[in-house]
Amino acid sequence: MEDTESVAEAVSVRSATLPAPPAPSLLPRTFDIAVLPGDGIGPEVMAEALRVLNAVIDGTPAVRLAFQELPAGAGEFLRGGDPLPAATLDACRQADAILMGAMGLPDIRWPDGREIAPQIDLREQLDLYCGLRPIHLYHAVDTPLKRYEAGDIDLLIVRENTEGLFSSRGRQPSADASEVHDVMRISRAGSQRLFRAAFEEARRRRRKVTLVDKANVLPSMVFFRALFDEVAQDFPDVQTERLYVDAAALYLIQRPETFDVIVTENMFGDILSDLAAALVGGMGLAPSADIGDQSAVFQPAHGTAPDIAGRSIANPVAMILSAAIMLNWLGDPQTIAAAARIRRAVSRVLTNSTSRTAELGGHLSTRAMGDAILAAL
Ligand code: ATP
């Protein structure tokens, strides 16, 4: 079996500003985890992630996870009028980490037509600037590309999460406007911290960073590239590459094996991470983490999938792998070991090409996939 440990090391950003682990003691170390199941398939995949987390942590007496389930999402908006209640946000700020299912439903919108998106509000409120989207091919049957075997595709998209083209999100155009502008906001400080995080990730991987921009057209992207070049000088041991976003889309299909870390602005990262997920089996297998200097949210890259919600066929693997990233990020030797156990279990299950949920042509229900991963633990 191929070594999946590189995926582990890929996503271990933790801010130096967080408190150091306490001195060893006989008492278990407890991590407070805010749990936001959300809408659609969110609660379905979350249930499996919690089962796996409980099982893996039961075997590590020195660590405890204290879960606190909190309301947020489109359903909560319908119930109480606020998709991200202040009490939920407060509890998220206090927690050691936040585990999230998925949020938002297509028919539940603000009066101006935008979808309810508390997951994006949370990124902005907690300044979770660094979106990590690891992409790993577990089995050749899951890729639509010919020639690729397990492990051949292994890359990490680092997406800016708090500015870029999403920064116009909250503005409301007037109904009689003759034109509307969305602003691509690129700040010096926001870009520098993102690029630093990307280079640090690359140092834990294969030491290559590809910048994806549109510097041939947009002045904001010329600025973005200049900042990248500046930060790159501090990482002479990391190889760099610069691509326009259109070429990056082409090369992701033509030669995905040449990518290690891809760093890009918010909207380009949003689009390319779905494209990259499609290369390794789709949204059901794509985990993610949104990291800031004080807080971090771990959630699958997919949305609430209303087309399959309530049918017990959602793939919980993306959620379970996101929980593993959380354990890794918590940074305790025991949680890091537990994260590696989860990844090995997932890898073992996916090595059997028939252990698949419906969207990948298999017969396993959400629960049965959770059972298979628990058994592999
Ligand atoms: P968002 O905009 O909220 O990110 P989206 O529009 O990208 O959401 P998703 O909810 O991610 O859409 O769903 C995209 C497609 O992928 C749908 O067909 C959905 O059924 C499928 N899908 C997403 N997540 C899963 C999953 N965990 N298991 C199986 N299929 C999934």
Short mmCIF file of C-alpha atoms and ligand atoms in Angstrom, two decimals:
data_model
loop_
_atom_site.label_atom_id
_atom_site.label_comp_id
_atom_site.label_asym_id
_atom_site.label_seq_id
_atom_site.Cartn_x
_atom_site.Cartn_y
_atom_site.Cartn_z
CA MET A 1 0.00 0.00 0.00
CA GLU A 2 1.24 3.49 -0.75
CA ASP A 3 2.32 5.75 2.04
CA THR A 4 -0.50 8.07 2.99
CA GLU A 5 1.46 9.69 5.77
CA SER A 6 2.41 12.55 3.46
CA VAL A 7 -1.23 13.62 3.67
CA ALA A 8 -0.83 13.79 7.42
CA GLU A 9 2.11 16.10 7.37
CA ALA A 10 0.45 18.23 4.73
CA VAL A 11 -1.99 19.89 7.02
CA SER A 12 -0.40 20.53 10.34
CA VAL A 13 -0.36 24.33 10.45
CA ARG A 14 -0.64 25.54 13.99
CA SER A 15 -0.03 29.09 15.05
CA ALA A 16 2.90 29.90 17.29
CA THR A 17 0.51 32.18 19.20
CA LEU A 18 -1.43 29.23 20.59
CA PRO A 19 -0.52 28.06 24.11
CA ALA A 20 2.13 25.39 24.40
CA PRO A 21 1.01 21.95 25.63
CA PRO A 22 1.03 21.73 29.43
CA ALA A 23 3.70 19.75 31.26
CA PRO A 24 2.93 16.02 31.43
CA SER A 25 0.41 15.17 34.16
CA LEU A 26 -1.60 12.16 35.25
CA LEU A 27 -4.85 13.86 34.29
CA PRO A 28 -6.00 13.49 30.70
CA ARG A 29 -5.62 16.58 28.57
CA THR A 30 -9.09 17.71 27.47
CA PHE A 31 -9.75 19.52 24.21
CA ASP A 32 -13.06 21.41 23.89
CA ILE A 33 -14.52 20.81 20.46
CA ALA A 34 -17.41 22.91 19.16
CA VAL A 35 -19.58 20.70 16.96
CA LEU A 36 -21.75 22.37 14.29
CA PRO A 37 -23.58 19.65 12.34
CA GLY A 38 -25.45 22.21 10.19
CA ASP A 39 -27.89 21.39 7.38
CA GLY A 40 -28.56 18.78 4.69
CA ILE A 41 -26.07 15.93 4.86
CA GLY A 42 -24.05 17.82 7.51
CA PRO A 43 -25.59 16.00 10.51
CA GLU A 44 -25.42 12.64 8.68
CA VAL A 45 -21.68 12.81 8.01
CA MET A 46 -20.99 14.43 11.39
CA ALA A 47 -22.51 11.44 13.22
CA GLU A 48 -19.96 9.14 11.58
CA ALA A 49 -17.04 11.48 12.30
CA LEU A 50 -18.01 11.62 15.98
CA ARG A 51 -18.21 7.82 16.17
CA VAL A 52 -14.73 7.54 14.67
CA LEU A 53 -13.31 10.27 16.93
CA ASN A 54 -14.79 8.64 20.03
CA ALA A 55 -13.38 5.26 19.05
CA VAL A 56 -9.90 6.53 18.33
CA ILE A 57 -9.73 8.73 21.43
CA ASP A 58 -11.01 5.93 23.70
CA GLY A 59 -7.72 4.22 22.98
CA THR A 60 -5.65 7.20 24.18
CA PRO A 61 -6.21 7.66 27.93
CA ALA A 62 -4.02 10.79 28.08
CA VAL A 63 -6.41 12.79 25.89
CA ARG A 64 -10.12 13.58 26.07
CA LEU A 65 -12.36 15.35 23.59
CA ALA A 66 -15.28 17.29 25.11
CA PHE A 67 -17.86 17.85 22.37
CA GLN A 68 -20.37 20.69 22.58
CA GLU A 69 -23.06 20.60 19.89
CA LEU A 70 -24.15 24.07 18.76
CA PRO A 71 -26.93 25.37 16.52
CA ALA A 72 -26.06 27.18 13.29
CA GLY A 73 -27.11 27.05 9.65
CA ALA A 74 -30.11 27.55 7.43
CA GLY A 75 -32.34 25.44 9.72
CA GLU A 76 -31.35 27.56 12.70
CA PHE A 77 -32.10 30.69 10.64
CA LEU A 78 -35.64 29.38 10.02
CA ARG A 79 -36.03 28.49 13.70
CA GLY A 80 -34.55 31.51 15.44
CA GLY A 81 -33.90 34.11 12.73
CA ASP A 82 -30.09 34.03 13.03
CA PRO A 83 -27.95 31.47 11.11
CA LEU A 84 -24.97 32.07 13.42
CA PRO A 85 -26.32 32.96 16.90
CA ALA A 86 -24.03 35.01 19.14
CA ALA A 87 -23.91 32.19 21.71
CA THR A 88 -22.67 29.78 19.03
CA LEU A 89 -20.04 32.23 17.84
CA ASP A 90 -18.88 32.81 21.43
CA ALA A 91 -18.61 29.08 22.11
CA CYS A 92 -16.64 28.68 18.86
CA ARG A 93 -14.21 31.39 19.97
CA GLN A 94 -13.68 29.61 23.30
CA ALA A 95 -13.28 26.12 21.83
CA ASP A 96 -9.93 24.51 21.05
CA ALA A 97 -11.25 23.55 17.61
CA ILE A 98 -14.48 23.66 15.62
CA LEU A 99 -15.84 20.68 13.75
CA MET A 100 -18.46 21.53 11.15
CA GLY A 101 -20.71 19.46 8.89
CA ALA A 102 -22.10 21.65 6.12
CA MET A 103 -24.38 24.68 6.04
CA GLY A 104 -26.85 26.47 3.81
CA LEU A 105 -29.76 25.32 1.67
CA PRO A 106 -30.50 26.65 -1.82
CA ASP A 107 -34.03 27.83 -1.02
CA ILE A 108 -33.21 29.58 2.23
CA ARG A 109 -31.92 33.05 1.42
CA TRP A 110 -31.56 36.58 2.68
CA PRO A 111 -34.05 39.07 1.25
CA ASP A 112 -31.46 40.19 -1.36
CA GLY A 113 -31.23 36.67 -2.78
CA ARG A 114 -27.90 35.53 -1.30
CA GLU A 115 -27.80 32.10 0.33
CA ILE A 116 -27.45 31.87 4.10
CA ALA A 117 -23.75 31.02 4.55
CA PRO A 118 -22.73 31.03 8.22
CA GLN A 119 -19.70 28.91 7.35
CA ILE A 120 -18.31 31.90 5.40
CA ASP A 121 -19.38 34.31 8.18
CA LEU A 122 -17.43 32.17 10.63
CA ARG A 123 -14.29 32.32 8.47
CA GLU A 124 -14.51 36.10 8.43
CA GLN A 125 -15.47 36.51 12.11
CA LEU A 126 -12.65 34.25 13.32
CA ASP A 127 -10.19 35.44 10.65
CA LEU A 128 -9.60 31.93 9.34
CA TYR A 129 -7.46 33.14 6.46
CA CYS A 130 -5.84 29.89 5.45
CA GLY A 131 -8.05 27.33 3.71
CA LEU A 132 -6.31 23.97 3.39
CA ARG A 133 -7.73 21.52 0.85
CA PRO A 134 -5.66 18.32 0.61
CA ILE A 135 -6.29 16.24 -2.51
CA HIS A 136 -5.11 12.63 -2.43
CA LEU A 137 -5.87 9.72 -4.77
CA TYR A 138 -6.58 6.63 -2.64
CA HIS A 139 -7.41 4.24 -5.48
CA ALA A 140 -7.13 4.29 -9.28
CA VAL A 141 -10.87 3.53 -9.63
CA ASP A 142 -11.76 6.93 -8.18
CA THR A 143 -10.05 9.13 -10.78
CA PRO A 144 -11.52 9.92 -14.20
CA LEU A 145 -7.94 10.29 -15.48
CA LYS A 146 -6.17 7.39 -17.14
CA ARG A 147 -2.72 6.26 -15.99
CA TYR A 148 -2.99 7.39 -12.36
CA GLU A 149 -2.52 4.94 -9.50
CA ALA A 150 -3.07 5.39 -5.75
CA GLY A 151 -0.82 8.12 -4.40
CA ASP A 152 0.07 9.56 -7.83
CA ILE A 153 -2.10 12.61 -7.20
CA ASP A 154 -1.25 14.28 -3.91
CA LEU A 155 -1.48 18.04 -3.64
CA LEU A 156 -2.61 20.73 -1.25
CA ILE A 157 -4.60 23.80 -2.24
CA VAL A 158 -4.03 26.74 0.10
CA ARG A 159 -6.91 29.13 -0.46
CA GLU A 160 -7.12 32.68 0.89
CA ASN A 161 -10.36 32.71 2.87
CA THR A 162 -11.10 36.23 4.04
CA GLU A 163 -10.65 38.63 1.11
CA GLY A 164 -10.15 38.26 -2.69
CA LEU A 165 -13.25 38.29 -4.87
CA PHE A 166 -15.43 37.17 -1.96
CA SER A 167 -14.85 40.50 -0.21
CA SER A 168 -17.86 42.08 -1.93
CA ARG A 169 -20.10 39.39 -0.47
CA GLY A 170 -21.95 41.54 2.05
CA ARG A 171 -22.73 44.51 -0.26
CA GLN A 172 -26.27 44.91 -1.50
CA PRO A 173 -26.66 46.45 -4.97
CA SER A 174 -29.60 48.81 -5.33
CA ALA A 175 -32.46 47.34 -7.30
CA ASP A 176 -32.23 50.04 -10.02
CA ALA A 177 -28.42 49.96 -10.42
CA SER A 178 -27.29 50.12 -14.03
CA GLU A 179 -24.13 48.20 -13.19
CA VAL A 180 -22.65 46.39 -10.20
CA HIS A 181 -18.97 45.93 -9.34
CA ASP A 182 -17.44 43.19 -7.21
CA VAL A 183 -14.09 44.12 -5.74
CA MET A 184 -11.06 41.81 -5.68
CA ARG A 185 -9.51 42.85 -2.38
CA ILE A 186 -5.86 41.87 -2.03
CA SER A 187 -4.09 43.23 1.05
CA ARG A 188 -0.37 43.18 1.72
CA ALA A 189 -0.71 41.68 5.21
CA GLY A 190 -3.42 39.21 4.15
CA SER A 191 -1.34 37.91 1.25
CA GLN A 192 1.93 37.74 3.14
CA ARG A 193 0.50 35.61 5.93
CA LEU A 194 -1.16 33.32 3.38
CA PHE A 195 2.04 32.85 1.37
CA ARG A 196 4.03 32.17 4.54
CA ALA A 197 1.55 29.46 5.52
CA ALA A 198 1.78 27.94 2.02
CA PHE A 199 5.59 27.85 2.11
CA GLU A 200 5.55 26.32 5.59
CA GLU A 201 3.17 23.61 4.33
CA ALA A 202 5.47 22.97 1.37
CA ARG A 203 8.39 22.45 3.76
CA ARG A 204 6.42 19.58 5.32
CA ARG A 205 5.76 18.12 1.86
CA ARG A 206 7.71 18.08 -1.42
CA ARG A 207 8.94 21.69 -1.24
CA LYS A 208 7.20 23.22 -4.21
CA VAL A 209 4.66 26.08 -4.25
CA THR A 210 2.65 27.07 -7.31
CA LEU A 211 1.10 30.54 -7.24
CA VAL A 212 -2.16 30.71 -9.19
CA ASP A 213 -3.25 34.21 -10.23
CA LYS A 214 -4.38 36.29 -13.20
CA ALA A 215 -1.46 38.71 -13.22
CA ASN A 216 -1.61 39.09 -17.01
CA VAL A 217 -4.96 40.94 -16.70
CA LEU A 218 -5.81 42.19 -13.21
CA PRO A 219 -3.75 44.83 -11.35
CA SER A 220 -4.74 43.27 -8.01
CA MET A 221 -3.12 40.05 -9.21
CA VAL A 222 0.09 41.84 -10.29
CA PHE A 223 0.27 43.05 -6.67
CA PHE A 224 -0.51 39.52 -5.39
CA ARG A 225 2.35 38.10 -7.48
CA ALA A 226 4.82 40.75 -6.34
CA LEU A 227 4.01 39.90 -2.72
CA PHE A 228 4.46 36.20 -3.46
CA ASP A 229 7.89 36.90 -4.96
CA GLU A 230 8.87 38.84 -1.85
CA VAL A 231 7.84 36.08 0.55
CA ALA A 232 9.44 33.41 -1.67
CA GLN A 233 12.84 34.99 -1.01
CA ASP A 234 12.57 33.88 2.62
CA PHE A 235 12.12 30.24 1.51
CA PRO A 236 15.03 29.58 -0.88
CA ASP A 237 14.74 25.83 -0.20
CA VAL A 238 11.23 25.75 -1.75
CA GLN A 239 10.81 25.60 -5.53
CA THR A 240 8.29 28.07 -6.98
CA GLU A 241 6.07 28.17 -10.04
CA ARG A 242 3.65 30.89 -11.21
CA LEU A 243 0.58 30.05 -13.31
CA TYR A 244 -2.42 31.97 -14.59
CA VAL A 245 -5.64 30.44 -13.32
CA ASP A 246 -6.81 29.30 -16.76
CA ALA A 247 -3.54 27.42 -17.35
CA ALA A 248 -3.71 25.99 -13.83
CA ALA A 249 -7.13 24.47 -14.63
CA LEU A 250 -5.65 22.86 -17.75
CA TYR A 251 -2.53 21.51 -16.01
CA LEU A 252 -4.52 20.14 -13.07
CA ILE A 253 -6.14 17.78 -15.56
CA GLN A 254 -3.11 17.23 -17.81
CA ARG A 255 -0.38 16.79 -15.20
CA PRO A 256 -1.75 16.85 -11.64
CA GLU A 257 1.27 14.90 -10.39
CA THR A 258 3.48 17.98 -10.89
CA PHE A 259 1.67 19.98 -8.19
CA ASP A 260 2.60 19.97 -4.54
CA VAL A 261 1.20 23.12 -2.84
CA ILE A 262 -1.02 25.49 -4.83
CA VAL A 263 -1.66 28.91 -3.27
CA THR A 264 -4.32 31.24 -4.59
CA GLU A 265 -6.99 33.88 -3.85
CA ASN A 266 -10.41 33.09 -2.48
CA MET A 267 -12.56 32.64 -5.61
CA PHE A 268 -9.91 30.85 -7.70
CA GLY A 269 -9.33 28.51 -4.73
CA ASP A 270 -13.05 27.85 -4.43
CA ILE A 271 -13.28 26.77 -8.06
CA LEU A 272 -10.00 24.87 -8.33
CA SER A 273 -10.61 22.89 -5.16
CA ASP A 274 -13.83 21.42 -6.59
CA LEU A 275 -12.01 20.66 -9.84
CA ALA A 276 -9.15 19.01 -7.96
CA ALA A 277 -11.58 17.01 -5.80
CA ALA A 278 -13.10 15.62 -9.00
CA LEU A 279 -9.67 14.19 -9.89
CA VAL A 280 -9.66 11.90 -6.84
CA GLY A 281 -13.29 10.82 -6.46
CA GLY A 282 -15.31 13.96 -5.86
CA MET A 283 -16.62 15.90 -2.92
CA GLY A 284 -17.30 12.89 -0.72
CA LEU A 285 -13.55 12.27 -0.36
CA ALA A 286 -12.30 15.88 -0.04
CA PRO A 287 -11.57 17.17 3.48
CA SER A 288 -10.70 20.73 4.40
CA ALA A 289 -9.56 23.00 7.21
CA ASP A 290 -9.91 26.76 7.67
CA ILE A 291 -7.11 27.94 9.90
CA GLY A 292 -6.50 31.26 11.66
CA ASP A 293 -4.04 32.40 14.31
CA GLN A 294 -6.52 31.79 17.16
CA SER A 295 -9.15 29.34 15.87
CA ALA A 296 -9.69 26.70 13.24
CA VAL A 297 -12.70 25.04 11.59
CA PHE A 298 -12.54 21.52 10.16
CA GLN A 299 -15.22 20.58 7.68
CA PRO A 300 -15.58 18.61 4.46
CA ALA A 301 -14.99 20.62 1.25
CA HIS A 302 -18.51 19.74 0.12
CA GLY A 303 -21.75 21.58 0.78
CA THR A 304 -25.04 20.31 2.18
CA ALA A 305 -25.85 18.22 -0.93
CA PRO A 306 -29.64 18.73 -0.71
CA ASP A 307 -30.08 16.32 -3.65
CA ILE A 308 -29.08 13.37 -1.45
CA ALA A 309 -29.85 14.65 2.08
CA GLY A 310 -31.97 12.41 4.30
CA ARG A 311 -31.29 9.26 2.24
CA SER A 312 -28.36 7.90 4.28
CA ILE A 313 -26.17 7.66 1.19
CA ALA A 314 -23.79 10.59 1.77
CA ASN A 315 -20.13 9.67 1.88
CA PRO A 316 -18.75 10.45 5.37
CA VAL A 317 -15.07 10.07 4.37
CA ALA A 318 -14.47 13.80 3.72
CA MET A 319 -15.89 14.63 7.14
CA ILE A 320 -13.89 11.86 8.85
CA LEU A 321 -10.65 12.98 7.16
CA SER A 322 -11.41 16.57 8.23
CA ALA A 323 -11.70 15.30 11.81
CA ALA A 324 -8.28 13.67 11.36
CA ILE A 325 -6.81 16.99 10.21
CA MET A 326 -8.27 18.51 13.39
CA LEU A 327 -6.55 15.91 15.57
CA ASN A 328 -3.29 16.58 13.78
CA TRP A 329 -3.67 20.33 14.20
CA LEU A 330 -4.42 20.03 17.93
CA GLY A 331 -0.78 19.14 18.11
CA ASP A 332 -0.66 16.76 21.08
CA PRO A 333 1.48 13.68 20.35
CA GLN A 334 -1.56 11.51 21.21
CA THR A 335 -3.92 13.39 18.89
CA ILE A 336 -1.33 13.35 16.11
CA ALA A 337 -1.04 9.57 16.51
CA ALA A 338 -4.85 9.26 16.54
CA ALA A 339 -5.04 11.29 13.30
CA ALA A 340 -2.58 8.92 11.64
CA ARG A 341 -4.69 5.93 12.77
CA ILE A 342 -7.79 7.42 11.17
CA ARG A 343 -6.00 8.11 7.89
CA ARG A 344 -4.59 4.60 7.81
CA ALA A 345 -8.06 3.16 8.46
CA VAL A 346 -9.61 5.25 5.67
CA SER A 347 -6.81 4.28 3.32
CA ARG A 348 -7.26 0.60 4.18
CA VAL A 349 -11.01 0.76 3.52
CA LEU A 350 -10.59 2.61 0.22
CA THR A 351 -7.92 0.15 -0.94
CA ASN A 352 -10.81 -2.25 -1.44
CA SER A 353 -12.37 -0.82 -4.60
CA THR A 354 -15.82 -2.15 -3.69
CA SER A 355 -15.99 -0.31 -0.36
CA ARG A 356 -17.68 2.74 -1.79
CA THR A 357 -20.79 4.85 -1.20
CA ALA A 358 -23.38 5.44 -3.92
CA GLU A 359 -21.84 8.50 -5.63
CA LEU A 360 -18.76 6.37 -6.41
CA GLY A 361 -20.84 3.47 -7.69
CA GLY A 362 -20.81 1.50 -4.43
CA HIS A 363 -23.48 0.12 -2.13
CA LEU A 364 -22.38 1.29 1.30
CA SER A 365 -24.69 3.57 3.26
CA THR A 366 -23.28 6.46 5.27
CA ARG A 367 -23.45 4.32 8.40
CA ALA A 368 -21.92 1.26 6.70
CA MET A 369 -18.96 3.34 5.52
CA GLY A 370 -18.55 4.60 9.10
CA ASP A 371 -18.70 0.97 10.30
CA ALA A 372 -16.04 -0.09 7.78
CA ILE A 373 -13.68 2.66 8.96
CA LEU A 374 -14.34 1.79 12.60
CA ALA A 375 -13.58 -1.85 11.86
CA ALA A 376 -10.34 -0.86 10.09
CA LEU A 377 -9.29 1.14 13.17
P1 ATP B 1 -21.56 24.63 -1.68
O1 ATP B 1 -21.77 25.71 -2.67
O2 ATP B 1 -22.36 24.78 -0.43
O3 ATP B 1 -20.12 24.28 -1.45
P2 ATP B 1 -22.01 22.86 -3.82
O4 ATP B 1 -22.95 23.61 -4.67
O5 ATP B 1 -20.56 22.84 -4.19
O6 ATP B 1 -22.17 23.33 -2.31
P3 ATP B 1 -22.38 20.23 -2.80
O7 ATP B 1 -23.40 20.32 -1.74
O8 ATP B 1 -20.98 20.10 -2.37
O9 ATP B 1 -22.58 21.44 -3.78
O10 ATP B 1 -22.74 19.05 -3.78
C1 ATP B 1 -22.19 18.93 -5.09
C2 ATP B 1 -22.47 17.53 -5.61
O11 ATP B 1 -21.65 16.62 -4.90
C3 ATP B 1 -23.90 17.08 -5.40
O12 ATP B 1 -24.30 16.29 -6.48
C4 ATP B 1 -23.84 16.25 -4.15
O13 ATP B 1 -24.81 15.24 -4.07
C5 ATP B 1 -22.44 15.65 -4.22
N1 ATP B 1 -21.89 15.46 -2.89
C6 ATP B 1 -21.44 16.42 -2.08
N2 ATP B 1 -21.03 15.91 -0.93
C7 ATP B 1 -21.22 14.57 -0.99
C8 ATP B 1 -20.99 13.48 -0.10
N3 ATP B 1 -20.44 13.64 1.12
N4 ATP B 1 -21.32 12.24 -0.52
C9 ATP B 1 -21.82 12.05 -1.73
N5 ATP B 1 -22.07 13.02 -2.63
C10 ATP B 1 -21.77 14.29 -2.27
#
